[in-house]
Amino acid sequence: MITRPKPAGRDALALDVRAAIRDIPDFPKPGILFKDITPVLSNPVLFTRVTESQADAAAGLQVTHVVAIESRGFLFGAPVAQRLGVPLVPVRKPGKLPHRRVREEYALEYGTDALEMHEDAFGIGARILVVDDVLATGGTAAATRRLVEKVGGIVVAFSFVIDLTFLHGRQLLVGTSVDAIVEY
Ligand code: AMP
């Protein structure tokens, strides 16, 4: 496992985020305990602390681009990219991106889904920080890493607000450093 030092103040931040996250049972379907991050968005001070901490955790990795995963990843990825001073690249559900795309499929509980990214989003050797709100089984993040590698980029780290560790998503992300503010 790749471990990196946490930014200063991370323990206090983790407590505040944990207190803000709202658990919604049986959403969007029975048996899922949905982690609702909207109370973080509605608290500007907390929201800023979260995204600044995500960016600061990537300091020293020479990140050249932030790749944010549709759709809640966009909310966190955009301010992280601005704080790092690097371009933001959206990874989207099929049919949303207008220009030439690369595509990766990934397994769901039943069936498959796919993600797309513009093929000219960055050049060979780009150093990518992937941002999303929640790491669950890791399928979405792993497919995003494959998309990045398809066009010659390297994922240098993943950054999540929440890691649902009991789903072992990190096992699909072996070889890349994973940062999460709160673990359940
Ligand atoms: P996975 O591919 O299983 O890691 O799922 C990750 C994606 O699903 C993320 O984009 C999350 O936004 C969403 N997600 C999965 N499980 C949850 C959950 N319990 N609460 C909130 N979002 C979730």
PDB file of C-alpha atoms and ligand atoms in Angstrom:
ATOM      1  CA  MET A   1       0.000   0.000   0.000  1.00  0.00           C
ATOM      2  CA  ILE A   2       1.227   3.483  -0.861  1.00  0.00           C
ATOM      3  CA  THR A   3       0.836   5.837   2.108  1.00  0.00           C
ATOM      4  CA  ARG A   4       1.481   9.553   2.055  1.00  0.00           C
ATOM      5  CA  PRO A   5       1.488  12.088   4.897  1.00  0.00           C
ATOM      6  CA  LYS A   6      -1.908  13.689   5.526  1.00  0.00           C
ATOM      7  CA  PRO A   7      -2.204  17.485   5.326  1.00  0.00           C
ATOM      8  CA  ALA A   8      -2.189  19.385   8.644  1.00  0.00           C
ATOM      9  CA  GLY A   9      -5.598  19.640  10.302  1.00  0.00           C
ATOM     10  CA  ARG A  10      -6.900  16.498   8.631  1.00  0.00           C
ATOM     11  CA  ASP A  11      -8.111  14.852  11.864  1.00  0.00           C
ATOM     12  CA  ALA A  12     -10.285  17.837  12.812  1.00  0.00           C
ATOM     13  CA  LEU A  13     -11.557  18.065   9.235  1.00  0.00           C
ATOM     14  CA  ALA A  14     -12.449  14.361   9.206  1.00  0.00           C
ATOM     15  CA  LEU A  15     -14.545  14.829  12.360  1.00  0.00           C
ATOM     16  CA  ASP A  16     -16.378  17.813  10.891  1.00  0.00           C
ATOM     17  CA  VAL A  17     -17.063  16.032   7.576  1.00  0.00           C
ATOM     18  CA  ARG A  18     -18.246  12.916   9.387  1.00  0.00           C
ATOM     19  CA  ALA A  19     -20.668  15.043  11.409  1.00  0.00           C
ATOM     20  CA  ALA A  20     -22.001  16.689   8.241  1.00  0.00           C
ATOM     21  CA  ILE A  21     -22.510  13.601   6.052  1.00  0.00           C
ATOM     22  CA  ARG A  22     -26.121  12.439   6.067  1.00  0.00           C
ATOM     23  CA  ASP A  23     -26.914   8.708   5.882  1.00  0.00           C
ATOM     24  CA  ILE A  24     -29.943   7.898   3.721  1.00  0.00           C
ATOM     25  CA  PRO A  25     -31.042   4.262   4.104  1.00  0.00           C
ATOM     26  CA  ASP A  26     -32.357   2.337   1.083  1.00  0.00           C
ATOM     27  CA  PHE A  27     -31.422   4.999  -1.496  1.00  0.00           C
ATOM     28  CA  PRO A  28     -31.365   4.715  -4.496  1.00  0.00           C
ATOM     29  CA  LYS A  29     -32.489   1.143  -3.873  1.00  0.00           C
ATOM     30  CA  PRO A  30     -33.160  -1.168  -0.912  1.00  0.00           C
ATOM     31  CA  GLY A  31     -30.039  -2.221   1.011  1.00  0.00           C
ATOM     32  CA  ILE A  32     -27.866   0.774   0.024  1.00  0.00           C
ATOM     33  CA  LEU A  33     -26.889   3.241   2.778  1.00  0.00           C
ATOM     34  CA  PHE A  34     -26.369   6.370   0.697  1.00  0.00           C
ATOM     35  CA  LYS A  35     -23.784   8.883   1.924  1.00  0.00           C
ATOM     36  CA  ASP A  36     -25.313  12.292   1.172  1.00  0.00           C
ATOM     37  CA  ILE A  37     -22.587  14.927   0.770  1.00  0.00           C
ATOM     38  CA  THR A  38     -24.972  17.850   0.080  1.00  0.00           C
ATOM     39  CA  PRO A  39     -24.618  19.166   3.679  1.00  0.00           C
ATOM     40  CA  VAL A  40     -20.903  19.645   2.924  1.00  0.00           C
ATOM     41  CA  LEU A  41     -21.768  21.670  -0.190  1.00  0.00           C
ATOM     42  CA  SER A  42     -24.175  23.851   1.776  1.00  0.00           C
ATOM     43  CA  ASN A  43     -21.468  24.821   4.275  1.00  0.00           C
ATOM     44  CA  PRO A  44     -19.049  27.082   2.368  1.00  0.00           C
ATOM     45  CA  VAL A  45     -16.351  27.014   5.059  1.00  0.00           C
ATOM     46  CA  LEU A  46     -16.407  23.217   5.341  1.00  0.00           C
ATOM     47  CA  PHE A  47     -16.633  22.747   1.550  1.00  0.00           C
ATOM     48  CA  THR A  48     -13.561  24.944   1.088  1.00  0.00           C
ATOM     49  CA  ARG A  49     -11.625  23.097   3.819  1.00  0.00           C
ATOM     50  CA  VAL A  50     -12.449  19.768   2.112  1.00  0.00           C
ATOM     51  CA  THR A  51     -11.257  20.712  -1.371  1.00  0.00           C
ATOM     52  CA  GLU A  52      -8.196  22.594  -0.075  1.00  0.00           C
ATOM     53  CA  SER A  53      -7.239  19.513   1.929  1.00  0.00           C
ATOM     54  CA  GLN A  54      -7.748  17.258  -1.109  1.00  0.00           C
ATOM     55  CA  ALA A  55      -5.469  19.514  -3.157  1.00  0.00           C
ATOM     56  CA  ASP A  56      -2.872  19.851  -0.392  1.00  0.00           C
ATOM     57  CA  ALA A  57      -2.688  16.045  -0.044  1.00  0.00           C
ATOM     58  CA  ALA A  58      -1.487  15.948  -3.667  1.00  0.00           C
ATOM     59  CA  ALA A  59       1.247  18.545  -3.146  1.00  0.00           C
ATOM     60  CA  GLY A  60       4.596  17.234  -4.344  1.00  0.00           C
ATOM     61  CA  LEU A  61       3.093  14.748  -6.809  1.00  0.00           C
ATOM     62  CA  GLN A  62       3.642  17.091  -9.782  1.00  0.00           C
ATOM     63  CA  VAL A  63       0.000  16.739 -10.813  1.00  0.00           C
ATOM     64  CA  THR A  64      -0.559  18.184 -14.300  1.00  0.00           C
ATOM     65  CA  HIS A  65      -4.350  17.588 -14.602  1.00  0.00           C
ATOM     66  CA  VAL A  66      -7.328  16.799 -12.369  1.00  0.00           C
ATOM     67  CA  VAL A  67      -9.733  14.205 -13.791  1.00  0.00           C
ATOM     68  CA  ALA A  68     -13.167  14.446 -12.148  1.00  0.00           C
ATOM     69  CA  ILE A  69     -15.788  11.698 -12.373  1.00  0.00           C
ATOM     70  CA  GLU A  70     -19.444  12.498 -13.224  1.00  0.00           C
ATOM     71  CA  SER A  71     -21.283  13.802 -11.436  1.00  0.00           C
ATOM     72  CA  ARG A  72     -20.466  14.485  -7.792  1.00  0.00           C
ATOM     73  CA  GLY A  73     -16.782  14.233  -8.614  1.00  0.00           C
ATOM     74  CA  PHE A  74     -17.202  17.441 -10.642  1.00  0.00           C
ATOM     75  CA  LEU A  75     -18.273  19.343  -7.514  1.00  0.00           C
ATOM     76  CA  PHE A  76     -15.045  18.500  -5.679  1.00  0.00           C
ATOM     77  CA  GLY A  77     -12.703  18.152  -8.667  1.00  0.00           C
ATOM     78  CA  ALA A  78     -13.285  21.678  -9.978  1.00  0.00           C
ATOM     79  CA  PRO A  79     -12.104  23.555  -6.868  1.00  0.00           C
ATOM     80  CA  VAL A  80      -9.251  21.054  -6.402  1.00  0.00           C
ATOM     81  CA  ALA A  81      -8.023  21.777  -9.953  1.00  0.00           C
ATOM     82  CA  GLN A  82      -8.265  25.517  -9.345  1.00  0.00           C
ATOM     83  CA  ARG A  83      -6.280  25.283  -6.096  1.00  0.00           C
ATOM     84  CA  LEU A  84      -3.610  23.173  -7.798  1.00  0.00           C
ATOM     85  CA  GLY A  85      -3.623  25.553 -10.775  1.00  0.00           C
ATOM     86  CA  VAL A  86      -4.030  22.739 -13.328  1.00  0.00           C
ATOM     87  CA  PRO A  87      -6.595  21.891 -16.044  1.00  0.00           C
ATOM     88  CA  LEU A  88      -9.825  20.068 -15.145  1.00  0.00           C
ATOM     89  CA  VAL A  89     -10.855  17.073 -17.278  1.00  0.00           C
ATOM     90  CA  PRO A  90     -14.389  15.625 -16.981  1.00  0.00           C
ATOM     91  CA  VAL A  91     -15.014  11.873 -17.223  1.00  0.00           C
ATOM     92  CA  ARG A  92     -18.644  11.437 -18.256  1.00  0.00           C
ATOM     93  CA  LYS A  93     -21.395   8.905 -18.818  1.00  0.00           C
ATOM     94  CA  PRO A  94     -21.743   7.834 -22.480  1.00  0.00           C
ATOM     95  CA  GLY A  95     -23.215  10.294 -24.969  1.00  0.00           C
ATOM     96  CA  LYS A  96     -22.406  13.491 -23.075  1.00  0.00           C
ATOM     97  CA  LEU A  97     -19.020  14.555 -24.463  1.00  0.00           C
ATOM     98  CA  PRO A  98     -19.108  16.264 -27.868  1.00  0.00           C
ATOM     99  CA  HIS A  99     -15.587  15.683 -29.216  1.00  0.00           C
ATOM    100  CA  ARG A 100     -13.649  12.485 -30.056  1.00  0.00           C
ATOM    101  CA  ARG A 101     -13.757  10.136 -27.055  1.00  0.00           C
ATOM    102  CA  VAL A 102     -12.161   7.086 -25.482  1.00  0.00           C
ATOM    103  CA  ARG A 103     -14.452   4.667 -23.626  1.00  0.00           C
ATOM    104  CA  GLU A 104     -14.119   2.093 -20.849  1.00  0.00           C
ATOM    105  CA  GLU A 105     -16.755  -0.341 -19.625  1.00  0.00           C
ATOM    106  CA  TYR A 106     -17.008  -1.597 -16.067  1.00  0.00           C
ATOM    107  CA  ALA A 107     -19.088  -4.187 -14.245  1.00  0.00           C
ATOM    108  CA  LEU A 108     -22.096  -3.268 -12.131  1.00  0.00           C
ATOM    109  CA  GLU A 109     -23.965  -5.589  -9.797  1.00  0.00           C
ATOM    110  CA  TYR A 110     -26.191  -6.385 -12.795  1.00  0.00           C
ATOM    111  CA  GLY A 111     -24.760  -5.639 -16.249  1.00  0.00           C
ATOM    112  CA  THR A 112     -22.185  -3.053 -17.258  1.00  0.00           C
ATOM    113  CA  ASP A 113     -21.830   0.697 -17.513  1.00  0.00           C
ATOM    114  CA  ALA A 114     -19.318   2.866 -19.347  1.00  0.00           C
ATOM    115  CA  LEU A 115     -17.374   6.089 -18.946  1.00  0.00           C
ATOM    116  CA  GLU A 116     -15.929   8.383 -21.612  1.00  0.00           C
ATOM    117  CA  MET A 117     -13.237  11.063 -21.799  1.00  0.00           C
ATOM    118  CA  HIS A 118     -12.048  13.310 -24.623  1.00  0.00           C
ATOM    119  CA  GLU A 119      -9.086  11.611 -26.287  1.00  0.00           C
ATOM    120  CA  ASP A 120      -7.146  14.916 -26.512  1.00  0.00           C
ATOM    121  CA  ALA A 121      -7.774  15.860 -22.854  1.00  0.00           C
ATOM    122  CA  PHE A 122      -4.035  15.614 -22.103  1.00  0.00           C
ATOM    123  CA  GLY A 123      -0.837  14.322 -23.676  1.00  0.00           C
ATOM    124  CA  ILE A 124       1.364  11.305 -23.065  1.00  0.00           C
ATOM    125  CA  GLY A 125       3.041  11.407 -19.654  1.00  0.00           C
ATOM    126  CA  ALA A 126       0.412  13.629 -18.024  1.00  0.00           C
ATOM    127  CA  ARG A 127       0.295  13.152 -14.231  1.00  0.00           C
ATOM    128  CA  ILE A 128      -3.334  12.775 -13.193  1.00  0.00           C
ATOM    129  CA  LEU A 129      -5.148  13.255  -9.876  1.00  0.00           C
ATOM    130  CA  VAL A 130      -8.551  11.499 -10.076  1.00  0.00           C
ATOM    131  CA  VAL A 131     -11.279  13.045  -7.869  1.00  0.00           C
ATOM    132  CA  ASP A 132     -14.667  11.600  -6.863  1.00  0.00           C
ATOM    133  CA  ASP A 133     -16.933  11.919  -3.835  1.00  0.00           C
ATOM    134  CA  VAL A 134     -17.205   8.285  -2.715  1.00  0.00           C
ATOM    135  CA  LEU A 135     -15.016   5.187  -3.166  1.00  0.00           C
ATOM    136  CA  ALA A 136     -17.348   2.180  -2.921  1.00  0.00           C
ATOM    137  CA  THR A 137     -16.441  -1.016  -4.838  1.00  0.00           C
ATOM    138  CA  GLY A 138     -13.786   0.836  -6.843  1.00  0.00           C
ATOM    139  CA  GLY A 139     -15.181  -0.114 -10.260  1.00  0.00           C
ATOM    140  CA  THR A 140     -15.762   3.480 -11.352  1.00  0.00           C
ATOM    141  CA  ALA A 141     -12.327   4.669 -10.233  1.00  0.00           C
ATOM    142  CA  ALA A 142     -10.557   1.657 -11.784  1.00  0.00           C
ATOM    143  CA  ALA A 143     -12.311   2.265 -15.126  1.00  0.00           C
ATOM    144  CA  THR A 144     -11.225   5.902 -14.926  1.00  0.00           C
ATOM    145  CA  ARG A 145      -7.599   4.838 -14.394  1.00  0.00           C
ATOM    146  CA  ARG A 146      -7.853   2.633 -17.522  1.00  0.00           C
ATOM    147  CA  LEU A 147      -9.276   5.604 -19.486  1.00  0.00           C
ATOM    148  CA  VAL A 148      -6.362   7.792 -18.389  1.00  0.00           C
ATOM    149  CA  GLU A 149      -3.836   5.109 -19.337  1.00  0.00           C
ATOM    150  CA  LYS A 150      -5.526   4.590 -22.722  1.00  0.00           C
ATOM    151  CA  VAL A 151      -4.408   8.065 -23.799  1.00  0.00           C
ATOM    152  CA  GLY A 152      -0.948   7.781 -22.199  1.00  0.00           C
ATOM    153  CA  GLY A 153      -1.516   9.451 -18.824  1.00  0.00           C
ATOM    154  CA  ILE A 154      -0.442   8.170 -15.392  1.00  0.00           C
ATOM    155  CA  VAL A 155      -2.776   8.290 -12.382  1.00  0.00           C
ATOM    156  CA  VAL A 156      -0.488   9.491  -9.585  1.00  0.00           C
ATOM    157  CA  ALA A 157      -3.247   9.543  -6.935  1.00  0.00           C
ATOM    158  CA  PHE A 158      -6.956   9.135  -6.253  1.00  0.00           C
ATOM    159  CA  SER A 159      -8.725  11.596  -3.985  1.00  0.00           C
ATOM    160  CA  PHE A 160     -12.102  10.854  -2.374  1.00  0.00           C
ATOM    161  CA  VAL A 161     -14.102  12.572   0.316  1.00  0.00           C
ATOM    162  CA  ILE A 162     -15.385   9.205   1.597  1.00  0.00           C
ATOM    163  CA  ASP A 163     -13.962   5.668   1.452  1.00  0.00           C
ATOM    164  CA  LEU A 164     -16.472   2.898   2.253  1.00  0.00           C
ATOM    165  CA  THR A 165     -13.626   0.622   3.346  1.00  0.00           C
ATOM    166  CA  PHE A 166     -15.902  -2.393   3.984  1.00  0.00           C
ATOM    167  CA  LEU A 167     -16.384  -2.608   0.182  1.00  0.00           C
ATOM    168  CA  HIS A 168     -12.587  -2.898  -0.345  1.00  0.00           C
ATOM    169  CA  GLY A 169     -12.483  -0.510  -3.315  1.00  0.00           C
ATOM    170  CA  ARG A 170      -8.755   0.052  -2.777  1.00  0.00           C
ATOM    171  CA  GLN A 171      -8.102  -3.519  -3.920  1.00  0.00           C
ATOM    172  CA  LEU A 172      -9.018  -2.456  -7.473  1.00  0.00           C
ATOM    173  CA  LEU A 173      -6.704   0.569  -7.244  1.00  0.00           C
ATOM    174  CA  VAL A 174      -3.535  -1.239  -6.156  1.00  0.00           C
ATOM    175  CA  GLY A 175      -0.370   0.512  -7.294  1.00  0.00           C
ATOM    176  CA  THR A 176      -1.768   4.035  -6.948  1.00  0.00           C
ATOM    177  CA  SER A 177      -1.934   6.152  -3.804  1.00  0.00           C
ATOM    178  CA  VAL A 178      -5.484   6.663  -2.449  1.00  0.00           C
ATOM    179  CA  ASP A 179      -6.463   9.589  -0.232  1.00  0.00           C
ATOM    180  CA  ALA A 180      -9.829   9.851   1.559  1.00  0.00           C
ATOM    181  CA  ILE A 181     -10.881  12.367   4.190  1.00  0.00           C
ATOM    182  CA  VAL A 182     -13.348  10.055   5.965  1.00  0.00           C
ATOM    183  CA  GLU A 183     -13.345   6.254   6.156  1.00  0.00           C
ATOM    184  CA  TYR A 184     -16.322   4.117   7.155  1.00  0.00           C
TER     185      TYR A 184
HETATM  186  P1  AMP B   1     -18.003   2.254  -7.075  1.00  0.00           P
HETATM  187  O1  AMP B   1     -17.747   2.162  -8.550  1.00  0.00           O
HETATM  188  O2  AMP B   1     -18.746   1.064  -6.530  1.00  0.00           O
HETATM  189  O3  AMP B   1     -16.748   2.571  -6.287  1.00  0.00           O
HETATM  190  O4  AMP B   1     -19.027   3.438  -6.871  1.00  0.00           O
HETATM  191  C1  AMP B   1     -18.566   4.717  -6.866  1.00  0.00           C
HETATM  192  C2  AMP B   1     -19.590   5.693  -7.362  1.00  0.00           C
HETATM  193  O5  AMP B   1     -20.914   5.417  -6.895  1.00  0.00           O
HETATM  194  C3  AMP B   1     -19.233   7.072  -6.883  1.00  0.00           C
HETATM  195  O6  AMP B   1     -19.286   7.930  -8.006  1.00  0.00           O
HETATM  196  C4  AMP B   1     -20.263   7.413  -5.837  1.00  0.00           C
HETATM  197  O7  AMP B   1     -20.749   8.694  -6.072  1.00  0.00           O
HETATM  198  C5  AMP B   1     -21.365   6.394  -5.965  1.00  0.00           C
HETATM  199  N1  AMP B   1     -21.671   5.663  -4.720  1.00  0.00           N
HETATM  200  C6  AMP B   1     -21.498   4.328  -4.517  1.00  0.00           C
HETATM  201  N2  AMP B   1     -21.930   3.962  -3.309  1.00  0.00           N
HETATM  202  C7  AMP B   1     -22.380   5.072  -2.696  1.00  0.00           C
HETATM  203  C8  AMP B   1     -22.954   5.344  -1.407  1.00  0.00           C
HETATM  204  N3  AMP B   1     -23.153   4.394  -0.483  1.00  0.00           N
HETATM  205  N4  AMP B   1     -23.262   6.618  -1.118  1.00  0.00           N
HETATM  206  C9  AMP B   1     -23.071   7.592  -2.027  1.00  0.00           C
HETATM  207  N5  AMP B   1     -22.556   7.399  -3.260  1.00  0.00           N
HETATM  208  C10 AMP B   1     -22.213   6.159  -3.601  1.00  0.00           C
END
